[in-house]
Amino acid sequence: MRRFLLPVLIFLSVALPAAAADAVRERLDAYRAAGAGEFSAARGEAMWTRQQGARAPDRAESCATCHTPNLTQPGEHFRTGKPIAPLAPSVNAERLTDTAKMEKWFLRNCKGTWGRECTPQEKGDFLTYMKAQ
């Protein structure tokens, strides 16, 4: 069993980060093709913590409300209390590996937090920030 497990673990330690890099690169290329300019981790970080009143004007929230300001830490949904795994690929190798999931969560979370869909520029800035964590 150990003979089998070690090669699998080695493969996963190489394959998952490569999958994340490929998936992020593919999304960033798509956002550029949709008209986005240069992406900025600093802009992504600023948007991450910017307070919005999309759900209720008297209750401002940000991405960090549920995901925390530190992407290497687990978060918790503010209403349901459901745990959210860390977003940083440096501590959660499964993050940023599936383009369909990225788009699903951008759609859901941007609408929920910002009251609208994120632009390709905003998504690219968020991904640039996340992949640097």
mmCIF file of N, CA and C in Angstrom:
data_model
loop_
_atom_site.group_PDB
_atom_site.id
_atom_site.type_symbol
_atom_site.label_atom_id
_atom_site.label_comp_id
_atom_site.label_asym_id
_atom_site.label_seq_id
_atom_site.Cartn_x
_atom_site.Cartn_y
_atom_site.Cartn_z
ATOM 1 N N MET A 1 0.823 -1.191 0.000
ATOM 2 C CA MET A 1 0.000 0.000 0.000
ATOM 3 C C MET A 1 0.869 1.258 0.000
ATOM 4 N N ARG A 2 1.931 1.260 0.784
ATOM 5 C CA ARG A 2 2.808 2.433 0.859
ATOM 6 C C ARG A 2 3.469 2.686 -0.484
ATOM 7 N N ARG A 3 3.781 1.609 -1.205
ATOM 8 C CA ARG A 3 4.406 1.754 -2.528
ATOM 9 C C ARG A 3 3.481 2.481 -3.500
ATOM 10 N N PHE A 4 2.204 2.268 -3.344
ATOM 11 C CA PHE A 4 1.226 2.902 -4.216
ATOM 12 C C PHE A 4 0.931 4.336 -3.774
ATOM 13 N N LEU A 5 0.809 4.534 -2.487
ATOM 14 C CA LEU A 5 0.405 5.825 -1.952
ATOM 15 C C LEU A 5 1.435 6.922 -2.182
ATOM 16 N N LEU A 6 2.697 6.633 -2.017
ATOM 17 C CA LEU A 6 3.725 7.661 -2.190
ATOM 18 C C LEU A 6 3.741 8.230 -3.604
ATOM 19 N N PRO A 7 3.731 7.425 -4.667
ATOM 20 C CA PRO A 7 3.687 8.014 -6.014
ATOM 21 C C PRO A 7 2.431 8.843 -6.265
ATOM 22 N N VAL A 8 1.301 8.409 -5.710
ATOM 23 C CA VAL A 8 0.060 9.173 -5.875
ATOM 24 C C VAL A 8 0.189 10.530 -5.187
ATOM 25 N N LEU A 9 0.714 10.548 -3.978
ATOM 26 C CA LEU A 9 0.885 11.817 -3.266
ATOM 27 C C LEU A 9 1.864 12.742 -3.989
ATOM 28 N N ILE A 10 2.920 12.179 -4.510
ATOM 29 C CA ILE A 10 3.882 12.988 -5.273
ATOM 30 C C ILE A 10 3.212 13.562 -6.515
ATOM 31 N N PHE A 11 2.456 12.730 -7.218
ATOM 32 C CA PHE A 11 1.746 13.201 -8.412
ATOM 33 C C PHE A 11 0.790 14.344 -8.071
ATOM 34 N N LEU A 12 0.012 14.168 -7.007
ATOM 35 C CA LEU A 12 -0.944 15.204 -6.623
ATOM 36 C C LEU A 12 -0.254 16.494 -6.197
ATOM 37 N N SER A 13 0.884 16.383 -5.547
ATOM 38 C CA SER A 13 1.598 17.584 -5.113
ATOM 39 C C SER A 13 2.112 18.386 -6.300
ATOM 40 N N VAL A 14 2.296 17.744 -7.438
ATOM 41 C CA VAL A 14 2.734 18.424 -8.652
ATOM 42 C C VAL A 14 1.540 18.779 -9.533
ATOM 43 N N ALA A 15 0.589 17.872 -9.658
ATOM 44 C CA ALA A 15 -0.524 18.045 -10.596
ATOM 45 C C ALA A 15 -1.505 19.133 -10.168
ATOM 46 N N LEU A 16 -1.878 19.189 -8.885
ATOM 47 C CA LEU A 16 -2.860 20.180 -8.468
ATOM 48 C C LEU A 16 -2.359 21.613 -8.625
ATOM 49 N N PRO A 17 -1.144 21.953 -8.192
ATOM 50 C CA PRO A 17 -0.677 23.321 -8.442
ATOM 51 C C PRO A 17 -0.591 23.640 -9.940
ATOM 52 N N ALA A 18 -0.209 22.666 -10.747
ATOM 53 C CA ALA A 18 -0.146 22.891 -12.198
ATOM 54 C C ALA A 18 -1.546 23.119 -12.750
ATOM 55 N N ALA A 19 -2.521 22.353 -12.254
ATOM 56 C CA ALA A 19 -3.905 22.532 -12.699
ATOM 57 C C ALA A 19 -4.416 23.916 -12.324
ATOM 58 N N ALA A 20 -4.073 24.380 -11.135
ATOM 59 C CA ALA A 20 -4.487 25.717 -10.711
ATOM 60 C C ALA A 20 -3.871 26.780 -11.608
ATOM 61 N N ALA A 21 -2.594 26.647 -11.902
ATOM 62 C CA ALA A 21 -1.925 27.628 -12.769
ATOM 63 C C ALA A 21 -2.560 27.644 -14.148
ATOM 64 N N ASP A 22 -2.857 26.464 -14.694
ATOM 65 C CA ASP A 22 -3.485 26.380 -16.012
ATOM 66 C C ASP A 22 -4.886 26.979 -16.015
ATOM 67 N N ALA A 23 -5.679 26.659 -14.977
ATOM 68 C CA ALA A 23 -7.046 27.165 -14.906
ATOM 69 C C ALA A 23 -7.054 28.684 -14.751
ATOM 70 N N VAL A 24 -6.189 29.208 -13.903
ATOM 71 C CA VAL A 24 -6.118 30.667 -13.712
ATOM 72 C C VAL A 24 -5.666 31.333 -15.010
ATOM 73 N N ARG A 25 -4.646 30.790 -15.636
ATOM 74 C CA ARG A 25 -4.157 31.358 -16.904
ATOM 75 C C ARG A 25 -5.277 31.383 -17.952
ATOM 76 N N GLU A 26 -6.038 30.293 -18.033
ATOM 77 C CA GLU A 26 -7.136 30.219 -19.004
ATOM 78 C C GLU A 26 -8.176 31.294 -18.724
ATOM 79 N N ARG A 27 -8.550 31.480 -17.455
ATOM 80 C CA ARG A 27 -9.550 32.495 -17.114
ATOM 81 C C ARG A 27 -9.007 33.899 -17.376
ATOM 82 N N LEU A 28 -7.760 34.162 -17.005
ATOM 83 C CA LEU A 28 -7.190 35.493 -17.234
ATOM 84 C C LEU A 28 -7.136 35.798 -18.731
ATOM 85 N N ASP A 29 -6.784 34.809 -19.544
ATOM 86 C CA ASP A 29 -6.787 35.003 -21.004
ATOM 87 C C ASP A 29 -8.198 35.315 -21.506
ATOM 88 N N ALA A 30 -9.187 34.613 -20.967
ATOM 89 C CA ALA A 30 -10.580 34.860 -21.370
ATOM 90 C C ALA A 30 -11.021 36.265 -20.966
ATOM 91 N N TYR A 31 -10.614 36.716 -19.785
ATOM 92 C CA TYR A 31 -10.992 38.059 -19.338
ATOM 93 C C TYR A 31 -10.316 39.127 -20.199
ATOM 94 N N ARG A 32 -9.066 38.881 -20.583
ATOM 95 C CA ARG A 32 -8.387 39.826 -21.492
ATOM 96 C C ARG A 32 -9.119 39.887 -22.829
ATOM 97 N N ALA A 33 -9.520 38.714 -23.331
ATOM 98 C CA ALA A 33 -10.245 38.661 -24.601
ATOM 99 C C ALA A 33 -11.588 39.385 -24.510
ATOM 100 N N ALA A 34 -12.137 39.462 -23.299
ATOM 101 C CA ALA A 34 -13.406 40.166 -23.086
ATOM 102 C C ALA A 34 -13.202 41.663 -22.851
ATOM 103 N N GLY A 35 -11.955 42.138 -22.936
ATOM 104 C CA GLY A 35 -11.689 43.563 -22.840
ATOM 105 C C GLY A 35 -10.991 44.047 -21.593
ATOM 106 N N ALA A 36 -10.627 43.151 -20.696
ATOM 107 C CA ALA A 36 -9.929 43.581 -19.480
ATOM 108 C C ALA A 36 -8.513 44.022 -19.815
ATOM 109 N N GLY A 37 -7.977 44.902 -18.992
ATOM 110 C CA GLY A 37 -6.602 45.375 -19.148
ATOM 111 C C GLY A 37 -5.660 44.579 -18.264
ATOM 112 N N GLU A 38 -4.591 45.222 -17.831
ATOM 113 C CA GLU A 38 -3.639 44.566 -16.936
ATOM 114 C C GLU A 38 -4.315 44.284 -15.606
ATOM 115 N N PHE A 39 -3.990 43.144 -15.018
ATOM 116 C CA PHE A 39 -4.580 42.764 -13.750
ATOM 117 C C PHE A 39 -3.674 43.176 -12.601
ATOM 118 N N SER A 40 -4.295 43.467 -11.463
ATOM 119 C CA SER A 40 -3.560 43.970 -10.310
ATOM 120 C C SER A 40 -3.988 43.253 -9.034
ATOM 121 N N ALA A 41 -3.026 42.627 -8.368
ATOM 122 C CA ALA A 41 -3.304 41.998 -7.072
ATOM 123 C C ALA A 41 -3.697 43.056 -6.048
ATOM 124 N N ALA A 42 -3.101 44.241 -6.127
ATOM 125 C CA ALA A 42 -3.434 45.323 -5.183
ATOM 126 C C ALA A 42 -4.895 45.746 -5.346
ATOM 127 N N ARG A 43 -5.354 45.867 -6.585
ATOM 128 C CA ARG A 43 -6.768 46.198 -6.814
ATOM 129 C C ARG A 43 -7.661 45.068 -6.312
ATOM 130 N N GLY A 44 -7.249 43.830 -6.566
ATOM 131 C CA GLY A 44 -8.022 42.685 -6.090
ATOM 132 C C GLY A 44 -8.155 42.687 -4.577
ATOM 133 N N GLU A 45 -7.063 42.980 -3.891
ATOM 134 C CA GLU A 45 -7.090 43.034 -2.426
ATOM 135 C C GLU A 45 -7.988 44.173 -1.937
ATOM 136 N N ALA A 46 -7.915 45.324 -2.580
ATOM 137 C CA ALA A 46 -8.752 46.466 -2.173
ATOM 138 C C ALA A 46 -10.236 46.141 -2.363
ATOM 139 N N MET A 47 -10.566 45.484 -3.474
ATOM 140 C CA MET A 47 -11.963 45.100 -3.709
ATOM 141 C C MET A 47 -12.402 44.043 -2.703
ATOM 142 N N TRP A 48 -11.486 43.162 -2.312
ATOM 143 C CA TRP A 48 -11.793 42.078 -1.382
ATOM 144 C C TRP A 48 -12.346 42.601 -0.065
ATOM 145 N N THR A 49 -11.822 43.717 0.390
ATOM 146 C CA THR A 49 -12.219 44.247 1.699
ATOM 147 C C THR A 49 -13.176 45.441 1.598
ATOM 148 N N ARG A 50 -13.482 45.893 0.379
ATOM 149 C CA ARG A 50 -14.387 47.044 0.216
ATOM 150 C C ARG A 50 -15.805 46.673 0.635
ATOM 151 N N GLN A 51 -16.370 47.465 1.511
ATOM 152 C CA GLN A 51 -17.711 47.222 2.041
ATOM 153 C C GLN A 51 -18.775 47.608 1.015
ATOM 154 N N GLN A 52 -19.751 46.726 0.846
ATOM 155 C CA GLN A 52 -20.868 46.936 -0.068
ATOM 156 C C GLN A 52 -22.163 46.754 0.709
ATOM 157 N N GLY A 53 -23.220 47.394 0.262
ATOM 158 C CA GLY A 53 -24.530 47.228 0.899
ATOM 159 C C GLY A 53 -25.529 46.579 -0.031
ATOM 160 N N ALA A 54 -25.118 45.535 -0.771
ATOM 161 C CA ALA A 54 -25.971 44.921 -1.781
ATOM 162 C C ALA A 54 -27.218 44.264 -1.184
ATOM 163 N N ARG A 55 -27.076 43.570 -0.081
ATOM 164 C CA ARG A 55 -28.226 42.862 0.501
ATOM 165 C C ARG A 55 -29.105 43.801 1.321
ATOM 166 N N ALA A 56 -28.466 44.681 2.048
ATOM 167 C CA ALA A 56 -29.195 45.629 2.877
ATOM 168 C C ALA A 56 -28.297 46.842 3.094
ATOM 169 N N PRO A 57 -28.781 48.043 2.751
ATOM 170 C CA PRO A 57 -27.948 49.239 2.877
ATOM 171 C C PRO A 57 -27.401 49.465 4.280
ATOM 172 N N ASP A 58 -28.118 49.004 5.294
ATOM 173 C CA ASP A 58 -27.659 49.203 6.668
ATOM 174 C C ASP A 58 -26.716 48.092 7.132
ATOM 175 N N ARG A 59 -26.464 47.111 6.282
ATOM 176 C CA ARG A 59 -25.548 46.025 6.640
ATOM 177 C C ARG A 59 -24.520 45.850 5.525
ATOM 178 N N ALA A 60 -23.475 46.602 5.599
ATOM 179 C CA ALA A 60 -22.418 46.511 4.599
ATOM 180 C C ALA A 60 -21.609 45.245 4.825
ATOM 181 N N GLU A 61 -21.185 44.641 3.745
ATOM 182 C CA GLU A 61 -20.350 43.450 3.818
ATOM 183 C C GLU A 61 -19.345 43.491 2.682
ATOM 184 N N SER A 62 -18.365 42.625 2.768
ATOM 185 C CA SER A 62 -17.352 42.517 1.735
ATOM 186 C C SER A 62 -17.084 41.041 1.493
ATOM 187 N N CYS A 63 -16.214 40.730 0.558
ATOM 188 C CA CYS A 63 -15.807 39.341 0.341
ATOM 189 C C CYS A 63 -15.222 38.786 1.638
ATOM 190 N N ALA A 64 -14.474 39.646 2.344
ATOM 191 C CA ALA A 64 -13.811 39.238 3.576
ATOM 192 C C ALA A 64 -14.791 38.947 4.706
ATOM 193 N N THR A 65 -16.044 39.375 4.578
ATOM 194 C CA THR A 65 -17.037 39.095 5.607
ATOM 195 C C THR A 65 -17.167 37.590 5.827
ATOM 196 N N CYS A 66 -17.207 36.833 4.742
ATOM 197 C CA CYS A 66 -17.328 35.372 4.859
ATOM 198 C C CYS A 66 -15.978 34.666 4.699
ATOM 199 N N HIS A 67 -15.151 35.162 3.785
ATOM 200 C CA HIS A 67 -13.897 34.470 3.463
ATOM 201 C C HIS A 67 -12.722 34.910 4.330
ATOM 202 N N THR A 68 -12.872 35.912 5.129
ATOM 203 C CA THR A 68 -11.860 36.537 5.984
ATOM 204 C C THR A 68 -10.880 37.372 5.151
ATOM 205 N N PRO A 69 -10.240 38.358 5.772
ATOM 206 C CA PRO A 69 -9.251 39.159 5.046
ATOM 207 C C PRO A 69 -7.998 38.348 4.687
ATOM 208 N N ASN A 70 -7.734 37.288 5.436
ATOM 209 C CA ASN A 70 -6.562 36.454 5.207
ATOM 210 C C ASN A 70 -6.997 35.188 4.471
ATOM 211 N N LEU A 71 -6.686 35.099 3.183
ATOM 212 C CA LEU A 71 -7.168 33.991 2.358
ATOM 213 C C LEU A 71 -6.566 32.648 2.727
ATOM 214 N N THR A 72 -5.571 32.623 3.602
ATOM 215 C CA THR A 72 -4.997 31.353 4.042
ATOM 216 C C THR A 72 -5.785 30.758 5.215
ATOM 217 N N GLN A 73 -6.762 31.506 5.714
ATOM 218 C CA GLN A 73 -7.563 31.050 6.853
ATOM 219 C C GLN A 73 -8.957 30.610 6.388
ATOM 220 N N PRO A 74 -9.571 29.666 7.102
ATOM 221 C CA PRO A 74 -10.937 29.280 6.747
ATOM 222 C C PRO A 74 -11.908 30.395 7.094
ATOM 223 N N GLY A 75 -12.996 30.435 6.359
ATOM 224 C CA GLY A 75 -14.033 31.425 6.611
ATOM 225 C C GLY A 75 -15.316 30.751 7.060
ATOM 226 N N GLU A 76 -16.363 31.559 7.144
ATOM 227 C CA GLU A 76 -17.659 31.048 7.566
ATOM 228 C C GLU A 76 -18.741 31.936 6.971
ATOM 229 N N HIS A 77 -19.754 31.322 6.361
ATOM 230 C CA HIS A 77 -20.844 32.105 5.781
ATOM 231 C C HIS A 77 -21.532 32.898 6.888
ATOM 232 N N PHE A 78 -21.730 34.181 6.648
ATOM 233 C CA PHE A 78 -22.212 35.059 7.722
ATOM 234 C C PHE A 78 -23.633 34.734 8.163
ATOM 235 N N ARG A 79 -24.456 34.168 7.295
ATOM 236 C CA ARG A 79 -25.833 33.853 7.673
ATOM 237 C C ARG A 79 -25.997 32.416 8.154
ATOM 238 N N THR A 80 -25.434 31.479 7.397
ATOM 239 C CA THR A 80 -25.659 30.063 7.694
ATOM 240 C C THR A 80 -24.639 29.471 8.651
ATOM 241 N N GLY A 81 -23.481 30.115 8.780
ATOM 242 C CA GLY A 81 -22.419 29.569 9.608
ATOM 243 C C GLY A 81 -21.665 28.425 8.953
ATOM 244 N N LYS A 82 -21.994 28.129 7.689
ATOM 245 C CA LYS A 82 -21.327 27.040 6.977
ATOM 246 C C LYS A 82 -19.845 27.361 6.806
ATOM 247 N N PRO A 83 -18.970 26.398 7.135
ATOM 248 C CA PRO A 83 -17.526 26.653 6.984
ATOM 249 C C PRO A 83 -17.124 26.794 5.519
ATOM 250 N N ILE A 84 -16.156 27.648 5.281
ATOM 251 C CA ILE A 84 -15.613 27.875 3.939
ATOM 252 C C ILE A 84 -14.117 27.600 4.012
ATOM 253 N N ALA A 85 -13.660 26.682 3.176
ATOM 254 C CA ALA A 85 -12.235 26.333 3.153
ATOM 255 C C ALA A 85 -11.418 27.535 2.686
ATOM 256 N N PRO A 86 -10.162 27.621 3.098
ATOM 257 C CA PRO A 86 -9.320 28.740 2.658
ATOM 258 C C PRO A 86 -9.276 28.853 1.131
ATOM 259 N N LEU A 87 -9.213 30.074 0.648
ATOM 260 C CA LEU A 87 -9.157 30.313 -0.800
ATOM 261 C C LEU A 87 -7.738 30.305 -1.352
ATOM 262 N N ALA A 88 -6.765 30.507 -0.515
ATOM 263 C CA ALA A 88 -5.380 30.598 -0.977
ATOM 264 C C ALA A 88 -4.902 29.245 -1.513
ATOM 265 N N PRO A 89 -4.449 29.209 -2.767
ATOM 266 C CA PRO A 89 -3.937 27.951 -3.300
ATOM 267 C C PRO A 89 -2.695 27.459 -2.562
ATOM 268 N N SER A 90 -2.014 28.334 -1.855
ATOM 269 C CA SER A 90 -0.820 27.914 -1.109
ATOM 270 C C SER A 90 -1.153 26.991 0.053
ATOM 271 N N VAL A 91 -2.382 27.036 0.555
ATOM 272 C CA VAL A 91 -2.786 26.164 1.649
ATOM 273 C C VAL A 91 -3.936 25.237 1.280
ATOM 274 N N ASN A 92 -4.546 25.448 0.130
ATOM 275 C CA ASN A 92 -5.657 24.625 -0.329
ATOM 276 C C ASN A 92 -5.444 24.354 -1.814
ATOM 277 N N ALA A 93 -4.758 23.253 -2.106
ATOM 278 C CA ALA A 93 -4.333 22.949 -3.478
ATOM 279 C C ALA A 93 -5.493 22.768 -4.449
ATOM 280 N N GLU A 94 -6.693 22.516 -3.957
ATOM 281 C CA GLU A 94 -7.836 22.329 -4.847
ATOM 282 C C GLU A 94 -8.416 23.657 -5.339
ATOM 283 N N ARG A 95 -8.048 24.745 -4.694
ATOM 284 C CA ARG A 95 -8.592 26.042 -5.109
ATOM 285 C C ARG A 95 -8.024 26.452 -6.460
ATOM 286 N N LEU A 96 -8.855 27.124 -7.209
ATOM 287 C CA LEU A 96 -8.487 27.695 -8.503
ATOM 288 C C LEU A 96 -8.036 26.644 -9.516
ATOM 289 N N THR A 97 -8.604 25.435 -9.441
ATOM 290 C CA THR A 97 -8.254 24.385 -10.390
ATOM 291 C C THR A 97 -9.369 24.096 -11.389
ATOM 292 N N ASP A 98 -10.565 24.603 -11.146
ATOM 293 C CA ASP A 98 -11.728 24.289 -11.977
ATOM 294 C C ASP A 98 -12.358 25.584 -12.478
ATOM 295 N N THR A 99 -12.262 25.830 -13.784
ATOM 296 C CA THR A 99 -12.751 27.099 -14.338
ATOM 297 C C THR A 99 -14.266 27.246 -14.181
ATOM 298 N N ALA A 100 -15.001 26.152 -14.318
ATOM 299 C CA ALA A 100 -16.459 26.240 -14.163
ATOM 300 C C ALA A 100 -16.831 26.633 -12.734
ATOM 301 N N LYS A 101 -16.135 26.069 -11.756
ATOM 302 C CA LYS A 101 -16.395 26.442 -10.362
ATOM 303 C C LYS A 101 -16.038 27.896 -10.114
ATOM 304 N N MET A 102 -14.928 28.351 -10.691
ATOM 305 C CA MET A 102 -14.544 29.752 -10.505
ATOM 306 C C MET A 102 -15.651 30.671 -11.003
ATOM 307 N N GLU A 103 -16.163 30.394 -12.190
ATOM 308 C CA GLU A 103 -17.208 31.250 -12.754
ATOM 309 C C GLU A 103 -18.501 31.150 -11.953
ATOM 310 N N LYS A 104 -18.841 29.937 -11.506
ATOM 311 C CA LYS A 104 -20.049 29.751 -10.693
ATOM 312 C C LYS A 104 -19.981 30.614 -9.437
ATOM 313 N N TRP A 105 -18.835 30.555 -8.736
ATOM 314 C CA TRP A 105 -18.722 31.286 -7.482
ATOM 315 C C TRP A 105 -18.559 32.777 -7.696
ATOM 316 N N PHE A 106 -17.902 33.194 -8.777
ATOM 317 C CA PHE A 106 -17.856 34.628 -9.087
ATOM 318 C C PHE A 106 -19.275 35.150 -9.302
ATOM 319 N N LEU A 107 -20.070 34.431 -10.073
ATOM 320 C CA LEU A 107 -21.436 34.872 -10.350
ATOM 321 C C LEU A 107 -22.235 34.981 -9.055
ATOM 322 N N ARG A 108 -22.211 33.922 -8.267
ATOM 323 C CA ARG A 108 -22.999 33.891 -7.033
ATOM 324 C C ARG A 108 -22.516 34.930 -6.021
ATOM 325 N N ASN A 109 -21.210 34.993 -5.792
ATOM 326 C CA ASN A 109 -20.696 35.882 -4.752
ATOM 327 C C ASN A 109 -20.698 37.339 -5.168
ATOM 328 N N CYS A 110 -20.435 37.633 -6.423
ATOM 329 C CA CYS A 110 -20.495 39.033 -6.858
ATOM 330 C C CYS A 110 -21.921 39.560 -6.754
ATOM 331 N N LYS A 111 -22.878 38.772 -7.219
ATOM 332 C CA LYS A 111 -24.270 39.209 -7.124
ATOM 333 C C LYS A 111 -24.694 39.364 -5.667
ATOM 334 N N GLY A 112 -24.292 38.425 -4.826
ATOM 335 C CA GLY A 112 -24.697 38.485 -3.427
ATOM 336 C C GLY A 112 -24.055 39.617 -2.651
ATOM 337 N N THR A 113 -22.786 39.869 -2.917
ATOM 338 C CA THR A 113 -22.056 40.886 -2.146
ATOM 339 C C THR A 113 -22.132 42.251 -2.794
ATOM 340 N N TRP A 114 -22.001 42.297 -4.117
ATOM 341 C CA TRP A 114 -21.931 43.574 -4.820
ATOM 342 C C TRP A 114 -23.259 43.969 -5.469
ATOM 343 N N GLY A 115 -24.203 43.033 -5.522
ATOM 344 C CA GLY A 115 -25.496 43.336 -6.128
ATOM 345 C C GLY A 115 -25.471 43.325 -7.648
ATOM 346 N N ARG A 116 -24.402 42.766 -8.213
ATOM 347 C CA ARG A 116 -24.265 42.704 -9.676
ATOM 348 C C ARG A 116 -23.178 41.687 -10.008
ATOM 349 N N GLU A 117 -23.090 41.345 -11.281
ATOM 350 C CA GLU A 117 -22.005 40.482 -11.724
ATOM 351 C C GLU A 117 -20.705 41.278 -11.737
ATOM 352 N N CYS A 118 -19.612 40.618 -11.465
ATOM 353 C CA CYS A 118 -18.304 41.266 -11.568
ATOM 354 C C CYS A 118 -17.908 41.374 -13.032
ATOM 355 N N THR A 119 -17.167 42.401 -13.353
ATOM 356 C CA THR A 119 -16.665 42.581 -14.717
ATOM 357 C C THR A 119 -15.474 41.646 -14.940
ATOM 358 N N PRO A 120 -15.102 41.416 -16.196
ATOM 359 C CA PRO A 120 -13.891 40.634 -16.452
ATOM 360 C C PRO A 120 -12.656 41.237 -15.769
ATOM 361 N N GLN A 121 -12.563 42.557 -15.726
ATOM 362 C CA GLN A 121 -11.435 43.213 -15.065
ATOM 363 C C GLN A 121 -11.421 42.879 -13.576
ATOM 364 N N GLU A 122 -12.570 42.981 -12.935
ATOM 365 C CA GLU A 122 -12.652 42.683 -11.502
ATOM 366 C C GLU A 122 -12.319 41.217 -11.220
ATOM 367 N N LYS A 123 -12.857 40.306 -12.021
ATOM 368 C CA LYS A 123 -12.557 38.880 -11.836
ATOM 369 C C LYS A 123 -11.056 38.625 -11.990
ATOM 370 N N GLY A 124 -10.452 39.247 -12.995
ATOM 371 C CA GLY A 124 -9.015 39.079 -13.195
ATOM 372 C C GLY A 124 -8.201 39.631 -12.041
ATOM 373 N N ASP A 125 -8.611 40.771 -11.513
ATOM 374 C CA ASP A 125 -7.919 41.345 -10.359
ATOM 375 C C ASP A 125 -8.077 40.439 -9.137
ATOM 376 N N PHE A 126 -9.290 39.906 -8.927
ATOM 377 C CA PHE A 126 -9.503 38.974 -7.816
ATOM 378 C C PHE A 126 -8.631 37.734 -7.972
ATOM 379 N N LEU A 127 -8.615 37.134 -9.163
ATOM 380 C CA LEU A 127 -7.805 35.925 -9.375
ATOM 381 C C LEU A 127 -6.325 36.207 -9.187
ATOM 382 N N THR A 128 -5.874 37.353 -9.651
ATOM 383 C CA THR A 128 -4.453 37.720 -9.496
ATOM 384 C C THR A 128 -4.113 37.850 -8.014
ATOM 385 N N TYR A 129 -5.022 38.425 -7.249
ATOM 386 C CA TYR A 129 -4.829 38.533 -5.800
ATOM 387 C C TYR A 129 -4.842 37.146 -5.153
ATOM 388 N N MET A 130 -5.835 36.333 -5.484
ATOM 389 C CA MET A 130 -5.967 35.012 -4.864
ATOM 390 C C MET A 130 -4.776 34.110 -5.154
ATOM 391 N N LYS A 131 -4.319 34.109 -6.400
ATOM 392 C CA LYS A 131 -3.228 33.184 -6.742
ATOM 393 C C LYS A 131 -1.918 33.590 -6.081
ATOM 394 N N ALA A 132 -1.819 34.844 -5.658
ATOM 395 C CA ALA A 132 -0.596 35.322 -4.993
ATOM 396 C C ALA A 132 -0.584 34.950 -3.499
ATOM 397 N N GLN A 133 -1.672 34.447 -2.996
ATOM 398 C CA GLN A 133 -1.777 34.143 -1.551
ATOM 399 C C GLN A 133 -1.262 32.753 -1.240
#
